[in-house]
Amino acid sequence: MHSPALSFSSLALCLLHAYATPHRPTLDIPPSNATVSISRFITANLTAVKELHTLVQPILPGRDTLTLPIYSFLVQHGSRKLLFDAGIRKDPLNLAPSLATLFTNGQFSPAAMDKDIFDVLKEAGIASSSIETVIWSHLHFDHIGDMSKFPNSTSLVIGSATDTSTYPSNPNASLLESDLAGRNVIRIDFAKSTLKINDLQAVDYFGDGSFYLVNTPGHVPGHLTALARVTANPPSFILLAGDTFHHPGQARPRPSLQANFPCPAHLVAGAGKHVSTDYFFSSGSHDGAFDIQSRAEPLLRIADGADSFWADPVVAAVSLEKVARWDAADNVLVLIAHDLTLVANLTGLSQNSGLSGLPYHPRTLNGWKKEGWKRNTVWNFIDYEGPAWIFSPLG
Ligand SMILES: *[C@@H]1O[C@H](CO)[C@@H](O)[C@H](O)[C@H]1NC(C)=O
Ligand SMILES: *[C@@H]1O[C@H](CO)[C@@H](O)[C@H](O)[C@H]1NC(C)=O
Ligand SMILES: *[C@@H]1O[C@H](CO)[C@@H](O)[C@H](O)[C@H]1NC(C)=O
Ligand SMILES: *[C@@H]1O[C@H](CO)[C@@H](O)[C@H](O)[C@H]1NC(C)=O
Ligand SMILES: *[C@@H]1O[C@H](CO)[C@@H](O)[C@H](O)[C@H]1NC(C)=O
Ligand SMILES: [Zn+2]
């Protein structure tokens, strides 16, 4: 009776062995020695109150609420400064009516929005007039900020498929006239570019190989990400991944991630005890003991139910699959816009492993590889004691 199970696990072992040598996908990134510097701000936390199922599946009983920190990234190219995403405005009730309702009806709690990107820039001593360009990964309310607070000299970069209709001419619009008024709006036309990186259309933003905008459709039309070269020799990168996923478990684990960054033993043991085998399968799991090491695909998927927050879950899943190849690579750090496991000074993990989140501005993230920051954070999501744990029913 046991032999079929045994041959399944030996197959799994063979598959694991095939991945045992450090694995790096063909990144197809053209060579360059030009780099940018990346640092990160947190502007606020958004709490998805009983709405996590619109982003993530499966949702286990009692696990439908999650805190989503909102990060913005400062990109510095010599003296030129860009922002990748502008967070959320402090007064979400003044969003376009189609979005303000998300706050009045309680789907999102507007708690802890006492600061916006202008406040954190000011605290950092950065004049908003020194921001040459704001790049929106997409037009959702937690990424567009309040552009009317930027001087008109700050330009706006958006993906070509972005819907720039505004309220009130379009009563359902996500944008207000003040989001675009008086500003140079630059649409990135990926269809015109012949460059492909990791099988994704890309544009070399500065023309020197330091910073690529990458077409990652699916979340909403026009969703884009940015690949920054942060060290030249050896080359290492940061992918500003926007909302290609919302919970790290939508990209992890993958066999190549396990090969490059083996799951720490205490988290393998913790997952064995706590991940519910009623909801999650892996070939090496037995008798209610979950085996994370033989899990062949990410634990979570993109929500594709009727009330999904994703415009096109099928297209989004393809973008996510490609981004997750980067997430597994040893020389790319993938930073989504709302990763709760990466807040600075993250506490509550089951074992203190030194740095457990990532620092904010003014520290740059460029040295992540040398500092071992990916190794120290990439498995935080599967920590039973950690804040992003959603892998067993609650109570
Ligand atoms: C980068 O710099 C190295 C060392 O100076 C040089 O050998 C190489 O040709 C440069 N690569 C590019 C693409 O400029
Ligand atoms: C957001 O939540 C995180 C995690 O609980 C916390 O560390 C951080 O201070 C909060 N930040 C804000 C701006 O509320
Ligand atoms: C606005 O959305 C509603 C509900 O989805 C729809 O019935 C209506 O046709 C939309 N109006 C416009 C102008 O798109
Ligand atoms: C910015 O543009 C808006 C809309 O066109 C205009 O009303 C405003 O005067 C402009 N501000 C400056 C400082 O040019
Ligand atoms: C995180 O901890 C460091 C070192 O103790 C401290 O300097 C920094 O202010 C902390 N950051 C936040 C956001 O609490
Ligand atoms: Zn978002």
PDB file of N, CA, C and O in Angstrom, residues 154-197:
ATOM      1  N   THR A 154       7.024  68.410 -12.222  1.00  0.00           N
ATOM      2  CA  THR A 154       7.200  66.969 -12.038  1.00  0.00           C
ATOM      3  C   THR A 154       6.346  66.253 -13.077  1.00  0.00           C
ATOM      4  O   THR A 154       5.129  66.437 -13.116  1.00  0.00           O
ATOM      5  N   SER A 155       6.999  65.440 -13.909  1.00  0.00           N
ATOM      6  CA  SER A 155       6.220  64.732 -14.925  1.00  0.00           C
ATOM      7  C   SER A 155       5.707  63.409 -14.374  1.00  0.00           C
ATOM      8  O   SER A 155       6.108  62.971 -13.293  1.00  0.00           O
ATOM      9  N   LEU A 156       4.806  62.816 -15.130  1.00  0.00           N
ATOM     10  CA  LEU A 156       4.164  61.580 -14.694  1.00  0.00           C
ATOM     11  C   LEU A 156       4.355  60.534 -15.777  1.00  0.00           C
ATOM     12  O   LEU A 156       4.078  60.791 -16.952  1.00  0.00           O
ATOM     13  N   VAL A 157       4.840  59.355 -15.380  1.00  0.00           N
ATOM     14  CA  VAL A 157       5.031  58.257 -16.324  1.00  0.00           C
ATOM     15  C   VAL A 157       4.018  57.169 -16.020  1.00  0.00           C
ATOM     16  O   VAL A 157       3.864  56.756 -14.866  1.00  0.00           O
ATOM     17  N   ILE A 158       3.329  56.703 -17.071  1.00  0.00           N
ATOM     18  CA  ILE A 158       2.314  55.656 -16.896  1.00  0.00           C
ATOM     19  C   ILE A 158       2.444  54.614 -18.015  1.00  0.00           C
ATOM     20  O   ILE A 158       3.016  54.894 -19.067  1.00  0.00           O
ATOM     21  N   GLY A 159       1.923  53.441 -17.778  1.00  0.00           N
ATOM     22  CA  GLY A 159       1.861  52.411 -18.816  1.00  0.00           C
ATOM     23  C   GLY A 159       0.857  52.814 -19.884  1.00  0.00           C
ATOM     24  O   GLY A 159      -0.134  53.499 -19.597  1.00  0.00           O
ATOM     25  N   SER A 160       1.101  52.400 -21.137  1.00  0.00           N
ATOM     26  CA  SER A 160       0.284  52.926 -22.238  1.00  0.00           C
ATOM     27  C   SER A 160      -1.182  52.539 -22.118  1.00  0.00           C
ATOM     28  O   SER A 160      -2.045  53.268 -22.590  1.00  0.00           O
ATOM     29  N   ALA A 161      -1.485  51.418 -21.480  1.00  0.00           N
ATOM     30  CA  ALA A 161      -2.885  50.984 -21.408  1.00  0.00           C
ATOM     31  C   ALA A 161      -3.637  51.598 -20.222  1.00  0.00           C
ATOM     32  O   ALA A 161      -4.789  51.226 -19.963  1.00  0.00           O
ATOM     33  N   THR A 162      -3.005  52.541 -19.521  1.00  0.00           N
ATOM     34  CA  THR A 162      -3.650  53.152 -18.365  1.00  0.00           C
ATOM     35  C   THR A 162      -4.866  53.971 -18.775  1.00  0.00           C
ATOM     36  O   THR A 162      -4.809  54.766 -19.718  1.00  0.00           O
ATOM     37  N   ASP A 163      -5.969  53.776 -18.071  1.00  0.00           N
ATOM     38  CA  ASP A 163      -7.207  54.511 -18.348  1.00  0.00           C
ATOM     39  C   ASP A 163      -7.106  55.890 -17.700  1.00  0.00           C
ATOM     40  O   ASP A 163      -7.178  56.009 -16.483  1.00  0.00           O
ATOM     41  N   THR A 164      -6.938  56.914 -18.516  1.00  0.00           N
ATOM     42  CA  THR A 164      -6.765  58.254 -17.958  1.00  0.00           C
ATOM     43  C   THR A 164      -8.064  59.064 -17.977  1.00  0.00           C
ATOM     44  O   THR A 164      -8.036  60.283 -17.872  1.00  0.00           O
ATOM     45  N   SER A 165      -9.189  58.379 -18.090  1.00  0.00           N
ATOM     46  CA  SER A 165     -10.442  59.128 -17.962  1.00  0.00           C
ATOM     47  C   SER A 165     -10.577  59.606 -16.515  1.00  0.00           C
ATOM     48  O   SER A 165     -10.042  58.988 -15.600  1.00  0.00           O
ATOM     49  N   THR A 166     -11.247  60.744 -16.354  1.00  0.00           N
ATOM     50  CA  THR A 166     -11.325  61.336 -15.012  1.00  0.00           C
ATOM     51  C   THR A 166     -12.781  61.578 -14.613  1.00  0.00           C
ATOM     52  O   THR A 166     -13.662  61.739 -15.475  1.00  0.00           O
ATOM     53  N   TYR A 167     -12.968  61.624 -13.303  1.00  0.00           N
ATOM     54  CA  TYR A 167     -14.248  62.015 -12.725  1.00  0.00           C
ATOM     55  C   TYR A 167     -14.343  63.541 -12.802  1.00  0.00           C
ATOM     56  O   TYR A 167     -13.329  64.205 -12.584  1.00  0.00           O
ATOM     57  N   PRO A 168     -15.442  64.184 -13.104  1.00  0.00           N
ATOM     58  CA  PRO A 168     -16.772  63.589 -13.274  1.00  0.00           C
ATOM     59  C   PRO A 168     -17.148  63.213 -14.716  1.00  0.00           C
ATOM     60  O   PRO A 168     -18.231  62.667 -14.884  1.00  0.00           O
ATOM     61  N   SER A 169     -16.281  63.513 -15.740  1.00  0.00           N
ATOM     62  CA  SER A 169     -16.740  63.160 -17.107  1.00  0.00           C
ATOM     63  C   SER A 169     -17.035  61.667 -17.203  1.00  0.00           C
ATOM     64  O   SER A 169     -17.983  61.267 -17.859  1.00  0.00           O
ATOM     65  N   ASN A 170     -16.186  60.819 -16.555  1.00  0.00           N
ATOM     66  CA  ASN A 170     -16.529  59.406 -16.413  1.00  0.00           C
ATOM     67  C   ASN A 170     -16.865  59.158 -14.941  1.00  0.00           C
ATOM     68  O   ASN A 170     -15.992  59.214 -14.083  1.00  0.00           O
ATOM     69  N   PRO A 171     -18.161  58.930 -14.656  1.00  0.00           N
ATOM     70  CA  PRO A 171     -18.560  58.795 -13.244  1.00  0.00           C
ATOM     71  C   PRO A 171     -17.871  57.623 -12.533  1.00  0.00           C
ATOM     72  O   PRO A 171     -17.744  57.631 -11.316  1.00  0.00           O
ATOM     73  N   ASN A 172     -17.385  56.640 -13.285  1.00  0.00           N
ATOM     74  CA  ASN A 172     -16.724  55.487 -12.667  1.00  0.00           C
ATOM     75  C   ASN A 172     -15.210  55.614 -12.627  1.00  0.00           C
ATOM     76  O   ASN A 172     -14.524  54.672 -12.244  1.00  0.00           O
ATOM     77  N   ALA A 173     -14.667  56.747 -13.050  1.00  0.00           N
ATOM     78  CA  ALA A 173     -13.219  56.861 -13.199  1.00  0.00           C
ATOM     79  C   ALA A 173     -12.494  56.692 -11.866  1.00  0.00           C
ATOM     80  O   ALA A 173     -13.015  57.026 -10.803  1.00  0.00           O
ATOM     81  N   SER A 174     -11.260  56.187 -11.942  1.00  0.00           N
ATOM     82  CA  SER A 174     -10.398  56.096 -10.760  1.00  0.00           C
ATOM     83  C   SER A 174      -9.670  57.407 -10.511  1.00  0.00           C
ATOM     84  O   SER A 174      -9.175  57.647  -9.416  1.00  0.00           O
ATOM     85  N   LEU A 175      -9.539  58.223 -11.544  1.00  0.00           N
ATOM     86  CA  LEU A 175      -8.734  59.437 -11.427  1.00  0.00           C
ATOM     87  C   LEU A 175      -9.606  60.682 -11.349  1.00  0.00           C
ATOM     88  O   LEU A 175     -10.726  60.705 -11.862  1.00  0.00           O
ATOM     89  N   LEU A 176      -9.044  61.710 -10.718  1.00  0.00           N
ATOM     90  CA  LEU A 176      -9.648  63.036 -10.697  1.00  0.00           C
ATOM     91  C   LEU A 176      -8.905  63.904 -11.712  1.00  0.00           C
ATOM     92  O   LEU A 176      -7.742  63.611 -12.043  1.00  0.00           O
ATOM     93  N   GLU A 177      -9.558  64.977 -12.149  1.00  0.00           N
ATOM     94  CA  GLU A 177      -8.865  65.878 -13.084  1.00  0.00           C
ATOM     95  C   GLU A 177      -7.552  66.374 -12.482  1.00  0.00           C
ATOM     96  O   GLU A 177      -6.541  66.510 -13.174  1.00  0.00           O
ATOM     97  N   SER A 178      -7.547  66.604 -11.158  1.00  0.00           N
ATOM     98  CA  SER A 178      -6.349  67.142 -10.506  1.00  0.00           C
ATOM     99  C   SER A 178      -5.182  66.153 -10.501  1.00  0.00           C
ATOM    100  O   SER A 178      -4.050  66.524 -10.233  1.00  0.00           O
ATOM    101  N   ASP A 179      -5.457  64.879 -10.787  1.00  0.00           N
ATOM    102  CA  ASP A 179      -4.366  63.901 -10.844  1.00  0.00           C
ATOM    103  C   ASP A 179      -3.473  64.104 -12.072  1.00  0.00           C
ATOM    104  O   ASP A 179      -2.331  63.652 -12.088  1.00  0.00           O
ATOM    105  N   LEU A 180      -4.013  64.751 -13.094  1.00  0.00           N
ATOM    106  CA  LEU A 180      -3.273  64.888 -14.354  1.00  0.00           C
ATOM    107  C   LEU A 180      -3.067  66.341 -14.781  1.00  0.00           C
ATOM    108  O   LEU A 180      -2.161  66.628 -15.574  1.00  0.00           O
ATOM    109  N   ALA A 181      -3.880  67.251 -14.228  1.00  0.00           N
ATOM    110  CA  ALA A 181      -3.951  68.623 -14.750  1.00  0.00           C
ATOM    111  C   ALA A 181      -2.597  69.327 -14.761  1.00  0.00           C
ATOM    112  O   ALA A 181      -1.833  69.254 -13.795  1.00  0.00           O
ATOM    113  N   GLY A 182      -2.280  69.983 -15.866  1.00  0.00           N
ATOM    114  CA  GLY A 182      -1.112  70.851 -15.961  1.00  0.00           C
ATOM    115  C   GLY A 182       0.211  70.108 -15.993  1.00  0.00           C
ATOM    116  O   GLY A 182       1.272  70.711 -15.805  1.00  0.00           O
ATOM    117  N   ARG A 183       0.183  68.816 -16.214  1.00  0.00           N
ATOM    118  CA  ARG A 183       1.390  68.005 -16.031  1.00  0.00           C
ATOM    119  C   ARG A 183       1.750  67.297 -17.330  1.00  0.00           C
ATOM    120  O   ARG A 183       0.870  66.886 -18.089  1.00  0.00           O
ATOM    121  N   ASN A 184       3.042  67.145 -17.561  1.00  0.00           N
ATOM    122  CA  ASN A 184       3.486  66.346 -18.692  1.00  0.00           C
ATOM    123  C   ASN A 184       3.300  64.867 -18.356  1.00  0.00           C
ATOM    124  O   ASN A 184       3.947  64.354 -17.448  1.00  0.00           O
ATOM    125  N   VAL A 185       2.369  64.216 -19.065  1.00  0.00           N
ATOM    126  CA  VAL A 185       2.080  62.797 -18.812  1.00  0.00           C
ATOM    127  C   VAL A 185       2.703  61.973 -19.938  1.00  0.00           C
ATOM    128  O   VAL A 185       2.390  62.180 -21.109  1.00  0.00           O
ATOM    129  N   ILE A 186       3.606  61.096 -19.574  1.00  0.00           N
ATOM    130  CA  ILE A 186       4.349  60.316 -20.575  1.00  0.00           C
ATOM    131  C   ILE A 186       3.864  58.875 -20.539  1.00  0.00           C
ATOM    132  O   ILE A 186       4.014  58.185 -19.529  1.00  0.00           O
ATOM    133  N   ARG A 187       3.259  58.441 -21.642  1.00  0.00           N
ATOM    134  CA  ARG A 187       2.822  57.040 -21.732  1.00  0.00           C
ATOM    135  C   ARG A 187       3.950  56.207 -22.298  1.00  0.00           C
ATOM    136  O   ARG A 187       4.505  56.522 -23.345  1.00  0.00           O
ATOM    137  N   ILE A 188       4.296  55.134 -21.599  1.00  0.00           N
ATOM    138  CA  ILE A 188       5.340  54.237 -22.089  1.00  0.00           C
ATOM    139  C   ILE A 188       4.707  53.249 -23.065  1.00  0.00           C
ATOM    140  O   ILE A 188       3.834  52.465 -22.691  1.00  0.00           O
ATOM    141  N   ASP A 189       5.135  53.309 -24.314  1.00  0.00           N
ATOM    142  CA  ASP A 189       4.553  52.429 -25.322  1.00  0.00           C
ATOM    143  C   ASP A 189       5.454  51.203 -25.508  1.00  0.00           C
ATOM    144  O   ASP A 189       6.387  51.206 -26.304  1.00  0.00           O
ATOM    145  N   PHE A 190       5.153  50.151 -24.743  1.00  0.00           N
ATOM    146  CA  PHE A 190       5.997  48.952 -24.791  1.00  0.00           C
ATOM    147  C   PHE A 190       5.951  48.291 -26.171  1.00  0.00           C
ATOM    148  O   PHE A 190       6.914  47.649 -26.578  1.00  0.00           O
ATOM    149  N   ALA A 191       4.829  48.451 -26.874  1.00  0.00           N
ATOM    150  CA  ALA A 191       4.705  47.797 -28.186  1.00  0.00           C
ATOM    151  C   ALA A 191       5.770  48.318 -29.146  1.00  0.00           C
ATOM    152  O   ALA A 191       6.170  47.628 -30.082  1.00  0.00           O
ATOM    153  N   LYS A 192       6.253  49.523 -28.925  1.00  0.00           N
ATOM    154  CA  LYS A 192       7.250  50.133 -29.821  1.00  0.00           C
ATOM    155  C   LYS A 192       8.661  49.657 -29.514  1.00  0.00           C
ATOM    156  O   LYS A 192       9.586  49.903 -30.283  1.00  0.00           O
ATOM    157  N   SER A 193       8.846  49.012 -28.360  1.00  0.00           N
ATOM    158  CA  SER A 193      10.201  48.613 -27.962  1.00  0.00           C
ATOM    159  C   SER A 193      10.499  47.205 -28.444  1.00  0.00           C
ATOM    160  O   SER A 193       9.646  46.319 -28.389  1.00  0.00           O
ATOM    161  N   THR A 194      11.711  46.988 -28.914  1.00  0.00           N
ATOM    162  CA  THR A 194      12.092  45.639 -29.353  1.00  0.00           C
ATOM    163  C   THR A 194      12.798  44.891 -28.230  1.00  0.00           C
ATOM    164  O   THR A 194      13.123  43.729 -28.366  1.00  0.00           O
ATOM    165  N   LEU A 195      13.045  45.573 -27.110  1.00  0.00           N
ATOM    166  CA  LEU A 195      13.787  44.950 -26.007  1.00  0.00           C
ATOM    167  C   LEU A 195      12.874  44.042 -25.186  1.00  0.00           C
ATOM    168  O   LEU A 195      11.775  44.440 -24.804  1.00  0.00           O
ATOM    169  N   LYS A 196      13.366  42.812 -24.936  1.00  0.00           N
ATOM    170  CA  LYS A 196      12.645  41.907 -24.040  1.00  0.00           C
ATOM    171  C   LYS A 196      13.603  41.433 -22.964  1.00  0.00           C
ATOM    172  O   LYS A 196      14.745  41.062 -23.261  1.00  0.00           O
ATOM    173  N   ILE A 197      13.145  41.468 -21.722  1.00  0.00           N
ATOM    174  CA  ILE A 197      13.943  40.961 -20.607  1.00  0.00           C
ATOM    175  C   ILE A 197      13.081  39.943 -19.875  1.00  0.00           C
ATOM    176  O   ILE A 197      11.930  40.250 -19.525  1.00  0.00           O
TER     177      ILE A 197
END
